[in-house]
PDB file of C-alpha atoms in Angstrom:
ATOM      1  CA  UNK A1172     242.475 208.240 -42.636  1.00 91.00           C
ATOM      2  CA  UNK A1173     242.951 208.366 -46.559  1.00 91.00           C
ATOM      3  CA  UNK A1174     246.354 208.903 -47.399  1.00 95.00           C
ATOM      4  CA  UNK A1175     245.945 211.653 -50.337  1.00 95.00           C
ATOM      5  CA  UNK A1176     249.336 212.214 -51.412  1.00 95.00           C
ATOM      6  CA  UNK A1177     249.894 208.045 -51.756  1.00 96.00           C
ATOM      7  CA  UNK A1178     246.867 207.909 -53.833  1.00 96.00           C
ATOM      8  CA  UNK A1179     248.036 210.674 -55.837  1.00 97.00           C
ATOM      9  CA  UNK A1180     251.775 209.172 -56.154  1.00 97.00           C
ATOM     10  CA  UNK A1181     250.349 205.995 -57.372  1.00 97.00           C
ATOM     11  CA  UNK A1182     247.818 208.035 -59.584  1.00 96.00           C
ATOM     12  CA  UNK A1183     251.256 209.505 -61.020  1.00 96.00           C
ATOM     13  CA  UNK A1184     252.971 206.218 -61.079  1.00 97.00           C
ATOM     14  CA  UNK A1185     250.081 204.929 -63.224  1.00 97.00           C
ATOM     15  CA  UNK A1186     250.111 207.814 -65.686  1.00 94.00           C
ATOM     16  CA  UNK A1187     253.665 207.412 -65.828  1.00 94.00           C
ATOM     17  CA  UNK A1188     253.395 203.760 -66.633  1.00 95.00           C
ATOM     18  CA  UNK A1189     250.357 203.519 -68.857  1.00 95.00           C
ATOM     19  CA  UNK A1190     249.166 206.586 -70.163  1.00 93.00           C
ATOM     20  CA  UNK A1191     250.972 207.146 -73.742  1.00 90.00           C
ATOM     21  CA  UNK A1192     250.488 209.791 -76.277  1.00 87.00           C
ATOM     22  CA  UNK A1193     251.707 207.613 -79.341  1.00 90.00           C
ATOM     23  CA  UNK A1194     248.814 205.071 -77.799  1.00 87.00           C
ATOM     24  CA  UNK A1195     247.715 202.687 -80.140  1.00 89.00           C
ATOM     25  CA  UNK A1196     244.501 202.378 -82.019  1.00 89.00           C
ATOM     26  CA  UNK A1197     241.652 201.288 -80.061  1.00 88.00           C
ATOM     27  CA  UNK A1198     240.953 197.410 -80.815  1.00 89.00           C
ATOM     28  CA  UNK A1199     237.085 198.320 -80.284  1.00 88.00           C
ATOM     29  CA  UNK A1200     235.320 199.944 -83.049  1.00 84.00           C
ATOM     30  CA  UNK A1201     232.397 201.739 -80.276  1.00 84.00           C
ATOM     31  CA  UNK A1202     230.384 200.339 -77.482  1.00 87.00           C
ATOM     32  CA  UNK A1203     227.409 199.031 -79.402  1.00 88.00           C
ATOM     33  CA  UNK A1204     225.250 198.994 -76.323  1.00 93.00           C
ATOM     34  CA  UNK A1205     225.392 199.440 -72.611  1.00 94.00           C
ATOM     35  CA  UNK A1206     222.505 196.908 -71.337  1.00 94.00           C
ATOM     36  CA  UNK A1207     220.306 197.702 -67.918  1.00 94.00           C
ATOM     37  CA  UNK A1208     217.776 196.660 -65.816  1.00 93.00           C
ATOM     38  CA  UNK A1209     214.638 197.957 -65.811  1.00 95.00           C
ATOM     39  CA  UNK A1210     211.566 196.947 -63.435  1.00 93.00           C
ATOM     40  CA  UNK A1211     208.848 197.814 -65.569  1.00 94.00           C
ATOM     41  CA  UNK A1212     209.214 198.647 -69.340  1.00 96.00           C
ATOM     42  CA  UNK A1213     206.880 201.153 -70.208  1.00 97.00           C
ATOM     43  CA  UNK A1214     208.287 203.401 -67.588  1.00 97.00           C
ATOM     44  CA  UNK A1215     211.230 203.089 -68.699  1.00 97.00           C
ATOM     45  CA  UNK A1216     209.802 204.001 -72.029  1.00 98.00           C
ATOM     46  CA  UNK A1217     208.437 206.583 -71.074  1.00 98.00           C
ATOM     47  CA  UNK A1218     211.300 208.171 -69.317  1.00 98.00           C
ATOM     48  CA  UNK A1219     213.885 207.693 -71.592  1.00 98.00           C
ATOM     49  CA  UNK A1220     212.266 208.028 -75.011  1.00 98.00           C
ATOM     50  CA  UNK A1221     209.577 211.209 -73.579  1.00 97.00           C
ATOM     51  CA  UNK A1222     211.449 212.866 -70.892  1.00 97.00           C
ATOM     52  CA  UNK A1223     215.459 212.314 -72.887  1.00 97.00           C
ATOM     53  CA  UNK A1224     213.850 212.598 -75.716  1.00 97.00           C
ATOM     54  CA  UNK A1225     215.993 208.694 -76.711  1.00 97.00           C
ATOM     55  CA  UNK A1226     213.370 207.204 -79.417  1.00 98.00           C
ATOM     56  CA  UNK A1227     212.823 203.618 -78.751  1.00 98.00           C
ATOM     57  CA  UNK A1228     214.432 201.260 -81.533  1.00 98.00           C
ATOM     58  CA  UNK A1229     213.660 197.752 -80.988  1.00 97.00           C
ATOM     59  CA  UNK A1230     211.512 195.618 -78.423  1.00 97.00           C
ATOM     60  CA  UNK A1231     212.728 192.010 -78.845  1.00 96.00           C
ATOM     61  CA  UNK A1232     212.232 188.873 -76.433  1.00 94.00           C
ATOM     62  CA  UNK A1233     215.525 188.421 -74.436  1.00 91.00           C
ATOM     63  CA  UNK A1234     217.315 185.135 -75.841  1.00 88.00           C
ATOM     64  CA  UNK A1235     218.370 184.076 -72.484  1.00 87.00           C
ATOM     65  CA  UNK A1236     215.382 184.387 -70.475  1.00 90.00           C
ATOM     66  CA  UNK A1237     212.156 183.864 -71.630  1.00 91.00           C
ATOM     67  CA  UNK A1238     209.641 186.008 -71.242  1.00 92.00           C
ATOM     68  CA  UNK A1239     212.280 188.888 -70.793  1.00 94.00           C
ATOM     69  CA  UNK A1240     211.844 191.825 -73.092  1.00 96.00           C
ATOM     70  CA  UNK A1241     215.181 193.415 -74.560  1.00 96.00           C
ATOM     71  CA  UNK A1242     215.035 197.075 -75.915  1.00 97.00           C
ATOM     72  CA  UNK A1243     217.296 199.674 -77.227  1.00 97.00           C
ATOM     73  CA  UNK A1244     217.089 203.439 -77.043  1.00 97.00           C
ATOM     74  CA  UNK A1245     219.008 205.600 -79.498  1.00 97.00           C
ATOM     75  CA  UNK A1246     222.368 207.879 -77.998  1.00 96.00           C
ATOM     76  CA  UNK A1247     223.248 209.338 -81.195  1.00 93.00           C
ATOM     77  CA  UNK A1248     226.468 208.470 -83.171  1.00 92.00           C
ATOM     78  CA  UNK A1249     225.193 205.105 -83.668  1.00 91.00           C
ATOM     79  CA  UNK A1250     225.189 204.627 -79.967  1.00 93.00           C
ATOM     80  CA  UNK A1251     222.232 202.608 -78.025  1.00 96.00           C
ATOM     81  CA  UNK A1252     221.257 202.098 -74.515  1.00 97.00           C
ATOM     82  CA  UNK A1253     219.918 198.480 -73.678  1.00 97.00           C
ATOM     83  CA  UNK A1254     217.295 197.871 -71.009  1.00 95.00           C
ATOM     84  CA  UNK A1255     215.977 193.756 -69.827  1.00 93.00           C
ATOM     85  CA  UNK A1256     213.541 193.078 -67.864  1.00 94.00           C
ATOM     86  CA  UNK A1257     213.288 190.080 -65.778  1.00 91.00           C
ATOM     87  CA  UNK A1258     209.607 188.973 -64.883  1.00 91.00           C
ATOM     88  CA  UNK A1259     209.112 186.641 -61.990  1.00 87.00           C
ATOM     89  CA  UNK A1260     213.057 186.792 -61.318  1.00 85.00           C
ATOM     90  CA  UNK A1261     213.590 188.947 -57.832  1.00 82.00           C
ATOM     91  CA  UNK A1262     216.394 190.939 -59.460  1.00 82.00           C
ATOM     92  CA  UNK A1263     216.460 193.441 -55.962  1.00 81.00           C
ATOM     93  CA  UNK A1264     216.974 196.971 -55.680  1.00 80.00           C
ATOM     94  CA  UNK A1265     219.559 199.123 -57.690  1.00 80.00           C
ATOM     95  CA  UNK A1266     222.375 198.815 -55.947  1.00 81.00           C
ATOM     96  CA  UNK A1267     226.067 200.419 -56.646  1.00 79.00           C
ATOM     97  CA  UNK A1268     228.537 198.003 -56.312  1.00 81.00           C
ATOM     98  CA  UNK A1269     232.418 197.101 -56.915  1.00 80.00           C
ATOM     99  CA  UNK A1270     232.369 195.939 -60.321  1.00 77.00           C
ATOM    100  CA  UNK A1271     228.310 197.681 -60.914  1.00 81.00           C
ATOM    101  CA  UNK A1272     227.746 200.566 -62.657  1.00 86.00           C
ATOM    102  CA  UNK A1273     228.592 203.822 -61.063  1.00 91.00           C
ATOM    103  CA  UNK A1274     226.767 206.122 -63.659  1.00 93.00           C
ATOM    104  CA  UNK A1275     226.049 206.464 -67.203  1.00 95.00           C
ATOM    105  CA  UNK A1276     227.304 209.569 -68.648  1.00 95.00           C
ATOM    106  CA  UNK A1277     225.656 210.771 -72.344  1.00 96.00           C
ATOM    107  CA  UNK A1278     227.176 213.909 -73.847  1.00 94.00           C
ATOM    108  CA  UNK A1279     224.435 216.457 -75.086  1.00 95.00           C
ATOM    109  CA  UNK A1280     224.907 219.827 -76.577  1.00 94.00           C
ATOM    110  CA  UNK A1281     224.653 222.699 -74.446  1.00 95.00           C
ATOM    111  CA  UNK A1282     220.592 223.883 -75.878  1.00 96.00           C
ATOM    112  CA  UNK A1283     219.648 220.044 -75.451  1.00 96.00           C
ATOM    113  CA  UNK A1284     221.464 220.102 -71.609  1.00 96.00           C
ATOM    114  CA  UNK A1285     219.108 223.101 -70.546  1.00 97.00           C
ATOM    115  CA  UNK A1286     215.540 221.780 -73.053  1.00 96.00           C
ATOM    116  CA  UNK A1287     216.711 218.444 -70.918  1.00 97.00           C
ATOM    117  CA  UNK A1288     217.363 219.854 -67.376  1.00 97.00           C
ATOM    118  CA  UNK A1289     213.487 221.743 -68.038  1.00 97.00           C
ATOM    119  CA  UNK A1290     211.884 218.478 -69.130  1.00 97.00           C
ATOM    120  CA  UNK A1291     213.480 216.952 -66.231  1.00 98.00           C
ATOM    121  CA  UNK A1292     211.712 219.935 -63.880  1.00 97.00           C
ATOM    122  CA  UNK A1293     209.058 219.459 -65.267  1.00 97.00           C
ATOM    123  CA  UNK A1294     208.900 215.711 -64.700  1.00 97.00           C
ATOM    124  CA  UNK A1295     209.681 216.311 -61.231  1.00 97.00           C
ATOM    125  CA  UNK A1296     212.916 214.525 -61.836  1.00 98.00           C
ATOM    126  CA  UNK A1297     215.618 215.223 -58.981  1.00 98.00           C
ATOM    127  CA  UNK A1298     219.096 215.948 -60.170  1.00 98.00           C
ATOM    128  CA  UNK A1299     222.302 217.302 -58.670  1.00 97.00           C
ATOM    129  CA  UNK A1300     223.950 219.841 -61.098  1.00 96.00           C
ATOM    130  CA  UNK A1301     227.597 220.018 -61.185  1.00 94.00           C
ATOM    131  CA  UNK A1302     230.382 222.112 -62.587  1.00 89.00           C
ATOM    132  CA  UNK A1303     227.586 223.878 -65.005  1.00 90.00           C
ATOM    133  CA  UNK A1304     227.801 221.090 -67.701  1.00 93.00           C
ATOM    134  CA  UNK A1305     226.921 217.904 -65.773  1.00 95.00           C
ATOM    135  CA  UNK A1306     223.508 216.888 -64.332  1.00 97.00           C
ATOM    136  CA  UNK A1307     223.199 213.973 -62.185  1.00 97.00           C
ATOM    137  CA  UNK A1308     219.522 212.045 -61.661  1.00 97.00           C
ATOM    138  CA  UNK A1309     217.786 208.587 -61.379  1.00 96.00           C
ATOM    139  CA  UNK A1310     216.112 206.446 -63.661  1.00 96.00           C
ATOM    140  CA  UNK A1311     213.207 204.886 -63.287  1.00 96.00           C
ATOM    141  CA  UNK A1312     215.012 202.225 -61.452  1.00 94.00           C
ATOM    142  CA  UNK A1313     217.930 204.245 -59.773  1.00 94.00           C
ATOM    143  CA  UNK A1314     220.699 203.837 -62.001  1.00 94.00           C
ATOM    144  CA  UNK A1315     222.566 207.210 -61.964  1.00 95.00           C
ATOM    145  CA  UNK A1316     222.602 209.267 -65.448  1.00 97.00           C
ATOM    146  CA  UNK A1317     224.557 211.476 -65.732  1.00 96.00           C
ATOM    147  CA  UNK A1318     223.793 214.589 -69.190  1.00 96.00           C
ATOM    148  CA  UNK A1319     227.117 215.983 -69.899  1.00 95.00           C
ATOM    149  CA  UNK A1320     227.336 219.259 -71.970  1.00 94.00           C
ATOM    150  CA  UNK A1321     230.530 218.208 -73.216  1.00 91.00           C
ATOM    151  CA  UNK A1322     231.391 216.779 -76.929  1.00 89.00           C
ATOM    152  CA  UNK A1323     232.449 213.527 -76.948  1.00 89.00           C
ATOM    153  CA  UNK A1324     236.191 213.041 -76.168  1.00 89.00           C
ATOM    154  CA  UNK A1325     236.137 216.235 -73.725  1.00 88.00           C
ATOM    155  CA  UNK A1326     235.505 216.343 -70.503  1.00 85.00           C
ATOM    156  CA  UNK A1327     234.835 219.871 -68.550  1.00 83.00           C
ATOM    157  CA  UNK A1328     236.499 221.584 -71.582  1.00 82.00           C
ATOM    158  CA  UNK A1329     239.989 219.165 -71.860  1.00 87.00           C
ATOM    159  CA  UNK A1330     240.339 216.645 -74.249  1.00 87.00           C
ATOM    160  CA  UNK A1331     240.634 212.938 -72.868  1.00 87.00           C
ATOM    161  CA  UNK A1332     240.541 211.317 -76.375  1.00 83.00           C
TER     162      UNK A1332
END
């Protein structure tokens, strides 16, 4: 069995420790790009660029394996979302793993979460709604996405930046 309240004292021992409200500036100026897999490009296209409503920015040839396509979708805020492919390379399944990506979370506004959640109907998309601003569904290749009517720097109405 899970001991809650240990996880909860060391959760507390961690805030405690680490978490500082004079923090520092960030060394990072912004994630330039989070980079996926994707099986098949054109679905992936399609999905993120007709269904998101992402636009596609730039198909390039992947420096480090040839013959793999690299492409970039637009987030907003000068934010972009990476895809390779991998041809002939038997990359597997989507699989969640330690140290793998758990899900992507993008913030939308809350008339772009609901034209989104209808486009995703519409699609036939699956998704798990939660806590009336987050909705949870699969790519193309089964990476979790998560739309989050949130700003950026909230999260379910409290600030965490």
């Amino acid at each position: 069995m899970v001991d809650l309240a240990a996880i909860e004292a060391e959760r507390a021992r961690i805030r405690e420790a680490y978490l500082h409200a004079d923090r520092a500036a960030s060394a990072a100026s912004g994630v330039h790009h989070v980079a996926l897999l994707s099986s098949d490009v054109e679905a992936t296209v399609r999905f993120y660029q007709e269904i998101l409503g992402f636009p596609l920015t730039e198909v390039i040839e992947n420096r480090d394996y040839q013959g793999s396509t690299h492409f970039f979708f637009d987030l907003g805020n000068g934010n972009l979302l990476a895809f390779f492919d991998f041809p002939g390379l038997d990359v597997g399944p989507y699989a969640e793993v330690l140290g793998g990506l758990h899900h992507l979370a993008i913030s939308v506004d809350r008339p772009t979460w609901e034209r989104l959640r209808d486009r995703l109907d519409a699609a036939g998309v699956p998704y798990q709604a939660e806590s009336e601003s987050s909705l949870y569904f699969r790519d193309p290749d089964g990476a979790r996405i998560e739309l989050l009517a949130d700003p950026l720097g909230e999260m379910y109405g409290t600030k965490i930046l």
